[in-house]
Tab-separated table of C-alpha atoms and ligand atoms in Angstrom:
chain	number	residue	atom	x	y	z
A	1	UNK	CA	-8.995	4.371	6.811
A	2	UNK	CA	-8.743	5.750	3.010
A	3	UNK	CA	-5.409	4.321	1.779
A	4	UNK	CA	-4.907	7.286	0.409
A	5	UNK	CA	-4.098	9.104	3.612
A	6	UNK	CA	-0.882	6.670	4.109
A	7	UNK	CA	0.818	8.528	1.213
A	8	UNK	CA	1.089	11.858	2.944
A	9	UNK	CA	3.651	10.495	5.620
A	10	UNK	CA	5.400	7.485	4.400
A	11	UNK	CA	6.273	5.413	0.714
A	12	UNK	CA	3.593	2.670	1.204
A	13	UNK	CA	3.772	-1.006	1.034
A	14	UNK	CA	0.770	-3.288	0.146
A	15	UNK	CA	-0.195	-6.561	-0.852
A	16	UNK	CA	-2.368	-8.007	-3.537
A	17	UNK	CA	-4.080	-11.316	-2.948
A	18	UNK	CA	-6.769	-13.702	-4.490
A	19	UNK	CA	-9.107	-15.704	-3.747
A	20	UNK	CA	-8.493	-19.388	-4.252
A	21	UNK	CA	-10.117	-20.874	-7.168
A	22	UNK	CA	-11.432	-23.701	-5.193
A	23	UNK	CA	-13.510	-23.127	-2.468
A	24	UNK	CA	-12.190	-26.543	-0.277
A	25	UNK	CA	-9.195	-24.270	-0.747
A	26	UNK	CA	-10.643	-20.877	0.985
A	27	UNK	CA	-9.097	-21.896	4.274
A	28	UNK	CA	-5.774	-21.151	2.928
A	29	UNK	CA	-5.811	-17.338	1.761
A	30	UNK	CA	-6.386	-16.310	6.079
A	31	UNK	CA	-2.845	-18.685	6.346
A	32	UNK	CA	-1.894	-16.201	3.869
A	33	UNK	CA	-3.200	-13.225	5.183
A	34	UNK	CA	-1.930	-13.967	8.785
A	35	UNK	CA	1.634	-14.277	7.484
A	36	UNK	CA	1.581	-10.972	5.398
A	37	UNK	CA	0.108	-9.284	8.533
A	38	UNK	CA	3.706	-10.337	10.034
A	39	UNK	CA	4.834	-7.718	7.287
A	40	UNK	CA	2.987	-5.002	8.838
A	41	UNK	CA	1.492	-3.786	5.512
A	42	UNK	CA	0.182	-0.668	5.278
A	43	UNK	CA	-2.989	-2.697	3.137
A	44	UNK	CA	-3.960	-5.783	1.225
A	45	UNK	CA	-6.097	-5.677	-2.046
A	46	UNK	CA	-7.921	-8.241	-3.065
A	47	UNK	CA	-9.025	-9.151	-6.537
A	48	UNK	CA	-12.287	-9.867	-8.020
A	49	UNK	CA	-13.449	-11.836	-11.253
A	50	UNK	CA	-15.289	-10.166	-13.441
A	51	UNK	CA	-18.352	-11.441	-15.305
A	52	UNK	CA	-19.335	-13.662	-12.390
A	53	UNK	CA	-16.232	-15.679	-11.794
A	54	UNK	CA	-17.292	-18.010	-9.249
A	55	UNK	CA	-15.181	-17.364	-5.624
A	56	UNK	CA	-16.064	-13.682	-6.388
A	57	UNK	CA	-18.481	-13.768	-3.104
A	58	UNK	CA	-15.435	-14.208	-1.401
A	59	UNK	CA	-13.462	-11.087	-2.332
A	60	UNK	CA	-15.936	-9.200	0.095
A	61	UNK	CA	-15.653	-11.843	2.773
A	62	UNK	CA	-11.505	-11.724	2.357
A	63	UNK	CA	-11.347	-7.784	2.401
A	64	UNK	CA	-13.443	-8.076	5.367
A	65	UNK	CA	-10.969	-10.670	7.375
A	66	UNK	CA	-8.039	-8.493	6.110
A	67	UNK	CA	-9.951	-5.475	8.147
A	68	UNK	CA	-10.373	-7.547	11.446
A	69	UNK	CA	-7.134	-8.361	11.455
A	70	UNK	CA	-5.960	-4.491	11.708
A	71	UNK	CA	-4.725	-4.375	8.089
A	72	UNK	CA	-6.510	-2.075	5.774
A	73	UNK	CA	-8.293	-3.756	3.269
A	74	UNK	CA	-8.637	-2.676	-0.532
A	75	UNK	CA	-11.352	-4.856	-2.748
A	76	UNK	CA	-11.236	-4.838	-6.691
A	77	UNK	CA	-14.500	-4.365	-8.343
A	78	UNK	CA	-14.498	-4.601	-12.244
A	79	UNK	CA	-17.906	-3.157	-14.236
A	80	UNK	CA	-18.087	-4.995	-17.001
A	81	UNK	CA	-21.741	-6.393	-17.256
A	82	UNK	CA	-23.122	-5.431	-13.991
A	83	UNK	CA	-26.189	-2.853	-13.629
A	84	UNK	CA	-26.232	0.360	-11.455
A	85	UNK	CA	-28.581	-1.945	-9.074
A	86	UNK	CA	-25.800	-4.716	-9.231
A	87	UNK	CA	-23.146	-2.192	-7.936
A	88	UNK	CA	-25.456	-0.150	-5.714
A	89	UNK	CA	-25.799	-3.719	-3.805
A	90	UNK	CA	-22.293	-4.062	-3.545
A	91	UNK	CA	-21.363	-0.506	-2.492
A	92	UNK	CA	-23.862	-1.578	0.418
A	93	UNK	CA	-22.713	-4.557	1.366
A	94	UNK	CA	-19.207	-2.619	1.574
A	95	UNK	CA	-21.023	0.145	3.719
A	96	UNK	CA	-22.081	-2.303	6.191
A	97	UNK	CA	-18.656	-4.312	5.918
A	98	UNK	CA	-17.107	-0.719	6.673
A	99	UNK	CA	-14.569	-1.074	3.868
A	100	UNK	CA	-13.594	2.212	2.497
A	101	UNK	CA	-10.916	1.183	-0.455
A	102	UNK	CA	-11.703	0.183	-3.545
A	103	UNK	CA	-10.204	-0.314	-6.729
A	104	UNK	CA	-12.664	1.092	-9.503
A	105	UNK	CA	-11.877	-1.491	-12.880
A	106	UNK	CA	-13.329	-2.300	-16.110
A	107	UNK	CA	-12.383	-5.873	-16.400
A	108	UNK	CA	-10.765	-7.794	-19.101
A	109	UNK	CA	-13.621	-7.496	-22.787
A	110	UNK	CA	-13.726	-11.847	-23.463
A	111	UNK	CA	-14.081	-13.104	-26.508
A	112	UNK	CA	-17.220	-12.730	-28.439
A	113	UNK	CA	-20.397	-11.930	-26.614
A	114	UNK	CA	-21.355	-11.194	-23.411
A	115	UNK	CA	-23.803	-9.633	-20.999
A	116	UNK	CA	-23.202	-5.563	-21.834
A	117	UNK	CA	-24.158	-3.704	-18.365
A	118	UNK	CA	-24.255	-0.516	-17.672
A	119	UNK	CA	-20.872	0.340	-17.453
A	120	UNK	CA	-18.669	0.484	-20.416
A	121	UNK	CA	-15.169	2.195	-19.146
A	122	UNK	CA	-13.747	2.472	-15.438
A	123	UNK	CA	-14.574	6.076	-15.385
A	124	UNK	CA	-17.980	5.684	-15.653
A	125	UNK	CA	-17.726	3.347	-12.359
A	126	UNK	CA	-15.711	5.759	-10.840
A	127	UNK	CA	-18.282	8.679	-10.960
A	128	UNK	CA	-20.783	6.454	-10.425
A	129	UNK	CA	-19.096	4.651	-6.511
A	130	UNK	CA	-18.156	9.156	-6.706
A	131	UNK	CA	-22.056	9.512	-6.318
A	132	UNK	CA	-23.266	6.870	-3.665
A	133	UNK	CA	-20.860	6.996	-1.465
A	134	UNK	CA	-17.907	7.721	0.611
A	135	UNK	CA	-15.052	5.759	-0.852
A	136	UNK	CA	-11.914	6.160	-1.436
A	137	UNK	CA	-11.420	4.832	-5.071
A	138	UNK	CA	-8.454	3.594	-6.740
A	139	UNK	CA	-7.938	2.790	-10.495
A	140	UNK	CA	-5.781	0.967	-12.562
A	141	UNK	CA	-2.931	1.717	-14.873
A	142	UNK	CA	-0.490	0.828	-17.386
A	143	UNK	CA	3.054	2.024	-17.906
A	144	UNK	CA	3.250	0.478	-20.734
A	145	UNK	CA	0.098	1.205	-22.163
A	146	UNK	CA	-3.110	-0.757	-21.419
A	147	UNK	CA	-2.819	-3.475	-24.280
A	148	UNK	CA	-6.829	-2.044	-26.108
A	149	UNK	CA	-5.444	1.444	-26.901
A	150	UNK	CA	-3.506	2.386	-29.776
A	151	UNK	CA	-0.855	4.397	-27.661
A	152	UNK	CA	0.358	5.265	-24.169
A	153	UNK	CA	-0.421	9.099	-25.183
A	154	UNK	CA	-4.491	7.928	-25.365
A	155	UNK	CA	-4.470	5.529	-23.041
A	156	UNK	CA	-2.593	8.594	-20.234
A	157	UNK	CA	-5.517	10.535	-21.816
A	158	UNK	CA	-7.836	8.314	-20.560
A	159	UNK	CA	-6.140	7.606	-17.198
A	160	UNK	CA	-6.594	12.028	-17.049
A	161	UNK	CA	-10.700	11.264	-17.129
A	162	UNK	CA	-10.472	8.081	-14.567
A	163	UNK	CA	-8.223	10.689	-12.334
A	164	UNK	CA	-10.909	13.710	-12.881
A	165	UNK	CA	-13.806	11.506	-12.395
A	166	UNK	CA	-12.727	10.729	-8.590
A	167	UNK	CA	-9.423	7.687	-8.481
A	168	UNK	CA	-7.118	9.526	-6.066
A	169	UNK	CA	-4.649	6.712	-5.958
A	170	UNK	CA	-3.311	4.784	-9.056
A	171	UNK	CA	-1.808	0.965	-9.005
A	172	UNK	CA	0.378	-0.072	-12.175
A	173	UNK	CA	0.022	-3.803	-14.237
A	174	UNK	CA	3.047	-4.872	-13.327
A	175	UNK	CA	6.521	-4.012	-15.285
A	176	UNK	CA	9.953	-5.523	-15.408
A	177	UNK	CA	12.063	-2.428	-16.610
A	178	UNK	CA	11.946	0.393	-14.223
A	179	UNK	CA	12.921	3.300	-16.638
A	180	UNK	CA	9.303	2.196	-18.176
A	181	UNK	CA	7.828	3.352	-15.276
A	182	UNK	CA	10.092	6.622	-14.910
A	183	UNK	CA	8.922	7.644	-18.756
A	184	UNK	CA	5.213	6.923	-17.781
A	185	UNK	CA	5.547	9.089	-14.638
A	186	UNK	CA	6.505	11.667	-16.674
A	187	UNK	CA	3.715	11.215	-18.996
A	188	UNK	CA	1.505	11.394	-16.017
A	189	UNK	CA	3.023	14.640	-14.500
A	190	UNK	CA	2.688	16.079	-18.109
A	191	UNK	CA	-1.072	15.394	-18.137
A	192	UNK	CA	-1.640	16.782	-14.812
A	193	UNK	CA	-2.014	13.995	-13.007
A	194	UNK	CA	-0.974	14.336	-9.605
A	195	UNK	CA	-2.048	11.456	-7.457
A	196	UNK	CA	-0.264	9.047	-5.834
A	197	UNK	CA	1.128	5.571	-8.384
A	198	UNK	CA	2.025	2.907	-6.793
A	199	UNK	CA	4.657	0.776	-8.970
A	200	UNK	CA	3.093	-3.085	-8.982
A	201	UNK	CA	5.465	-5.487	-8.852
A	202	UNK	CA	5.226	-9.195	-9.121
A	203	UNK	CA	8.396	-11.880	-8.756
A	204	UNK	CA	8.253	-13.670	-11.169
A	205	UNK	CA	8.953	-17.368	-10.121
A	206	UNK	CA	8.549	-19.151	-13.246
A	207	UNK	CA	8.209	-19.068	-16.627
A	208	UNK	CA	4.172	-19.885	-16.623
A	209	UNK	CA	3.724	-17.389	-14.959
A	210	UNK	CA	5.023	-14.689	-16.891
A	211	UNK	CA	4.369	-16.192	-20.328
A	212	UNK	CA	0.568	-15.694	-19.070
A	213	UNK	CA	0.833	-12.226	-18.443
A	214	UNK	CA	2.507	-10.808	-21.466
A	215	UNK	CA	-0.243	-12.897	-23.800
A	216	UNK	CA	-2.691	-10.947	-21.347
A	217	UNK	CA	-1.339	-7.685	-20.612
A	218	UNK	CA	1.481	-7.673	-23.155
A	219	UNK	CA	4.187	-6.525	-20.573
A	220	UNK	CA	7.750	-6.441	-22.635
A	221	UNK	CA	10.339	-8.841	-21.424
A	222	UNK	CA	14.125	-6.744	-20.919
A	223	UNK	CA	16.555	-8.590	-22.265
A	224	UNK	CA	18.072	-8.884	-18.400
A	225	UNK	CA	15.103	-10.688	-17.387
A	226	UNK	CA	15.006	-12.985	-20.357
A	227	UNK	CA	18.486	-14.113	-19.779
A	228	UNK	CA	17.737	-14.884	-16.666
A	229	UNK	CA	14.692	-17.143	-17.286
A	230	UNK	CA	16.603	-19.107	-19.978
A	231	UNK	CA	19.526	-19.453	-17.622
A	232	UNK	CA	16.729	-20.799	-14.527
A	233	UNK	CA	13.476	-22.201	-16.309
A	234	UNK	CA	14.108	-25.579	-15.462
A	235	UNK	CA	15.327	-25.581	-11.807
A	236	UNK	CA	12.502	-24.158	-9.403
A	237	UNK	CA	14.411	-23.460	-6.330
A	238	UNK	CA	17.164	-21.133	-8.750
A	239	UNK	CA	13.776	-19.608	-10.758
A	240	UNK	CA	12.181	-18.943	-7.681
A	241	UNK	CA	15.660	-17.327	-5.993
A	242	UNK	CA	15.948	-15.082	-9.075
A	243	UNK	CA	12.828	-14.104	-9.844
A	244	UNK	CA	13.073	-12.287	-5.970
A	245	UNK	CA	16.301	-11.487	-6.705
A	246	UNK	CA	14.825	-9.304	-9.924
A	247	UNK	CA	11.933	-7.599	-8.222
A	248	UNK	CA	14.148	-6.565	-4.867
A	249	UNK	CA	16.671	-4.944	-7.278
A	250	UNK	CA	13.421	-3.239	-9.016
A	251	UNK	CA	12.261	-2.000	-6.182
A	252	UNK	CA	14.988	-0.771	-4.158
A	253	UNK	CA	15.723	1.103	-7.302
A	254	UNK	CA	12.357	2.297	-6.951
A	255	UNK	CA	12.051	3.573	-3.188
A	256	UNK	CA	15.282	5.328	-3.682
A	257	UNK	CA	13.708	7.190	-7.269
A	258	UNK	CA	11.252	8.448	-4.722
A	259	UNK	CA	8.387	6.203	-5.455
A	260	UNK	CA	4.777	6.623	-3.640
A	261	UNK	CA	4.357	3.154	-2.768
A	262	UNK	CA	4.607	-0.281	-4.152
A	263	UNK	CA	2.041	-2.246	-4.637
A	264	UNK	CA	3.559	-6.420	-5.014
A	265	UNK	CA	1.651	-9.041	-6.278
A	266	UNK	CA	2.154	-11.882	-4.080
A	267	UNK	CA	0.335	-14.838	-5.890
A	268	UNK	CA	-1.151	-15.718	-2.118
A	269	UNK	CA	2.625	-16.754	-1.889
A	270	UNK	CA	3.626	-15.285	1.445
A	271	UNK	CA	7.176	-16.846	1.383
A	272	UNK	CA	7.979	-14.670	-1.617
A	273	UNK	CA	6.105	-11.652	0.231
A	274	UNK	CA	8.318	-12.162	3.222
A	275	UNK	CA	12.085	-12.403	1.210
A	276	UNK	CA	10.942	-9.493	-0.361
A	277	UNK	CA	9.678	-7.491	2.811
A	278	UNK	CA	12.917	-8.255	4.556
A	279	UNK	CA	15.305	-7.212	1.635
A	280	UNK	CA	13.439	-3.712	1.615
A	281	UNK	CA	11.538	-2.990	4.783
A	282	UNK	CA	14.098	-0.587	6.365
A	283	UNK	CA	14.529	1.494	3.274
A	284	UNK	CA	10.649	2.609	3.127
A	285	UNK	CA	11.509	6.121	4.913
A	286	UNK	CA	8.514	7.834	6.564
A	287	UNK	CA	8.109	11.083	5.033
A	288	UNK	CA	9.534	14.634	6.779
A	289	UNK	CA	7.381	16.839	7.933
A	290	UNK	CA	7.720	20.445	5.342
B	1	FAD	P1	-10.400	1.270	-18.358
B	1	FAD	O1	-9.785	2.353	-17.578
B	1	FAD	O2	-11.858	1.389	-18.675
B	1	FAD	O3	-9.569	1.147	-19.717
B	1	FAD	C1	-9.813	0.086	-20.634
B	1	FAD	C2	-9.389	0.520	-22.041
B	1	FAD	O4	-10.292	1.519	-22.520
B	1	FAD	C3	-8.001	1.165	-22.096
B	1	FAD	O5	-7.418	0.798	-23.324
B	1	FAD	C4	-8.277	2.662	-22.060
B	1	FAD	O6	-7.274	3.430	-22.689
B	1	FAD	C5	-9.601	2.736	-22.822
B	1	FAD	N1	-10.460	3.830	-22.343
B	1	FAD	C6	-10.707	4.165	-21.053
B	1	FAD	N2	-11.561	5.198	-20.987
B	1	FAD	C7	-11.855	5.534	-22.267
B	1	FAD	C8	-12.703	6.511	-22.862
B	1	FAD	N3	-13.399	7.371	-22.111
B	1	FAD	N4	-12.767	6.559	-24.224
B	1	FAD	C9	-12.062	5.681	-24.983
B	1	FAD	N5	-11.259	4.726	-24.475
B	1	FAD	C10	-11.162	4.656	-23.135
B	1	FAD	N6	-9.290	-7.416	-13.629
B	1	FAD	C11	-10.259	-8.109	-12.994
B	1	FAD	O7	-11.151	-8.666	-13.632
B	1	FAD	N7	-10.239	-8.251	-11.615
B	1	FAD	C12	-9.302	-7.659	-10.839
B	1	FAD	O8	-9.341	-7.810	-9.611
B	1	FAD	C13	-8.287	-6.890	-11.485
B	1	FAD	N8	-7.340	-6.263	-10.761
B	1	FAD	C14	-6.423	-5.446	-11.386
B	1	FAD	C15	-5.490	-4.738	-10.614
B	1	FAD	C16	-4.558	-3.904	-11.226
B	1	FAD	C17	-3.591	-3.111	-10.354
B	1	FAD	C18	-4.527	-3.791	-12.645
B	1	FAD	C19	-3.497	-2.936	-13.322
B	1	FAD	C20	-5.439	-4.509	-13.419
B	1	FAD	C21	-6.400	-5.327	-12.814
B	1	FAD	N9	-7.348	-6.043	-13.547
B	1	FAD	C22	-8.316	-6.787	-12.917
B	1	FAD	C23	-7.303	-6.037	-15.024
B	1	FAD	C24	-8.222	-4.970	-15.654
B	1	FAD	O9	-9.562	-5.245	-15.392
B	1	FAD	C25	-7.934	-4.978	-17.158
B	1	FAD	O10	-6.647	-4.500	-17.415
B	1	FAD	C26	-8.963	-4.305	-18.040
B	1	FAD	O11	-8.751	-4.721	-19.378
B	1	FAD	C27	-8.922	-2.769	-18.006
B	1	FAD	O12	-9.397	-2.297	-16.832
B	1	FAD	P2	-9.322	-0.722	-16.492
B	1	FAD	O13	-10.041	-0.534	-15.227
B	1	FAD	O14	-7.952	-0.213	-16.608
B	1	FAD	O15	-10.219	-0.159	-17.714
């Protein structure tokens, strides 16, 4: 099924998983995936490395399991240095693996050089999966701004041409201020763009973690958050409680805004996935019929 479809009667709840670095360690992510299918969630994404990080031939094999299992599967493909042949390979291999969901990305630019490709922004791989094939593509973005553009204004401008050039579902980096997300909606709705955003979410559970992110993504720390960190950073089990604390007050703020879906970042951590799911399950209303 195109995940898409699951908008039109209900606020949707997925999953994001990756594969495990190691591959001795592959066993674990089906543990995973069997206790998130306890969530009943409505699909699991799956990310994918790019520039050749090694366990990517596993994203394909993952979505796949997710699939057999019942769960709609979403995989990640970013287009940084791979040919049209590289991704016409892949859209087959997805054909044949009958998964319909995927989430069109560039990938982060490293540092200094690397193999160029054929692709240099998302929207180019957008229209390009657009052309050979029947997918239902998703594409990233940033309520904050993605951290290359000068502004939010350019880099909504930009989200306009992914939207135009086929995405008909949008996932957000993640945020830890909701009224972030409100102003960026607004932006969206401004520049016409009227697909469905799903608000990512990740608990934060320690202070790694999210020290990692803002040096990558640059996601802005609310002074809430901070104080909470500094109160926890050195005691786990409290880090851990408060970092699900945060993201279930986020998101029940969120579902009751009116939000399409959310899309949480479970860090293959399916205890956190399941505090979470049972905090907010019953308020994810299916939608009335007009
Ligand atoms: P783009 O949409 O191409 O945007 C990249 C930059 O270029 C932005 O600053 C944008 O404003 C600008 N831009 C876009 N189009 C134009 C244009 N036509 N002219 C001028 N400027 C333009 N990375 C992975 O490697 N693997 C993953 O599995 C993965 N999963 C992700 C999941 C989510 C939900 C999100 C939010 C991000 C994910 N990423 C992943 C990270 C992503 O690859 C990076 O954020 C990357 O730097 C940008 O990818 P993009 O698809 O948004 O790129």
């Amino acid at each position: 099924m195109k995940t898409t479809e699951i908008f039109k009667y209900k606020q949707v709840f997925s999953y994001e998983v990756f594969p495990p670095k190691k591959s001795s360690n592959v066993s674990t992510i089906y543990k995973t995936i069997e206790e998130l299918k306890k969530l009943a969630p409505d699909s699991i994404s799956v990310t994918y490395g790019a520039l050749g990080a090694k366990n990517n031939e596993e994203t394909f094999k993952i979505a796949s399991a997710i699939k057999s299992y019942g769960i709609e599967s979403i995989t990640h493909l970013p287009c940084i240095g791979l040919t049209k042949e590289d991704v016409l390979e892949k859209l087959e291999e997805l054909k044949k693996l009958r998964i319909e969901n995927i989430l069109a990305l560039r990938g982060d630019l490293p540092e200094g050089d690397y193999k160029k490709g054929d692709f240099t922004y998302a929207s180019d791989l957008i229209r390009f999966i657009k052309e050979n094939g029947n997918f239902n593509i998703i594409a990233a973005c940033y309520p904050e701004g993605h951290i290359d553009c000068k502004n939010i204004v350019e880099d909504v401008k930009n989200l306009k041409i992914k939207v135009d050039a086929g995405a008909s579902q949008l996932m957000t980096q993640l945020f830890l201020d909701n009224n972030v997300f409100y102003n960026f909606k607004e932006k969206c709705e401004l520049a016409d763009i009227n697909v469905p955003i799903e608000a990512g979410i990740m608990p934060v559970v320690n202070k790694k973690q999210i020290e990692k992110m803002t040096s990558l993504c640059g996601v802005k720390l609310p002074k809430k958050f901070i104080k909470i960190m500094e109160r926890y950073e050195h005691n786990p089990v409290a880090m851990r409680d408060a970092g699900i604390a945060y993201a279930i007050d986020q998101i029940v703020d969120l579902i009751a805004q009116g939000v399409d879906g959310i899309h949480l970042y479970t860090m293959n951590n399916s205890y956190i996935a399941r505090k979470v799911h049972e905090a907010v399950a019953n308020l994810l209303l299916e939608k009335k019929a007009s």
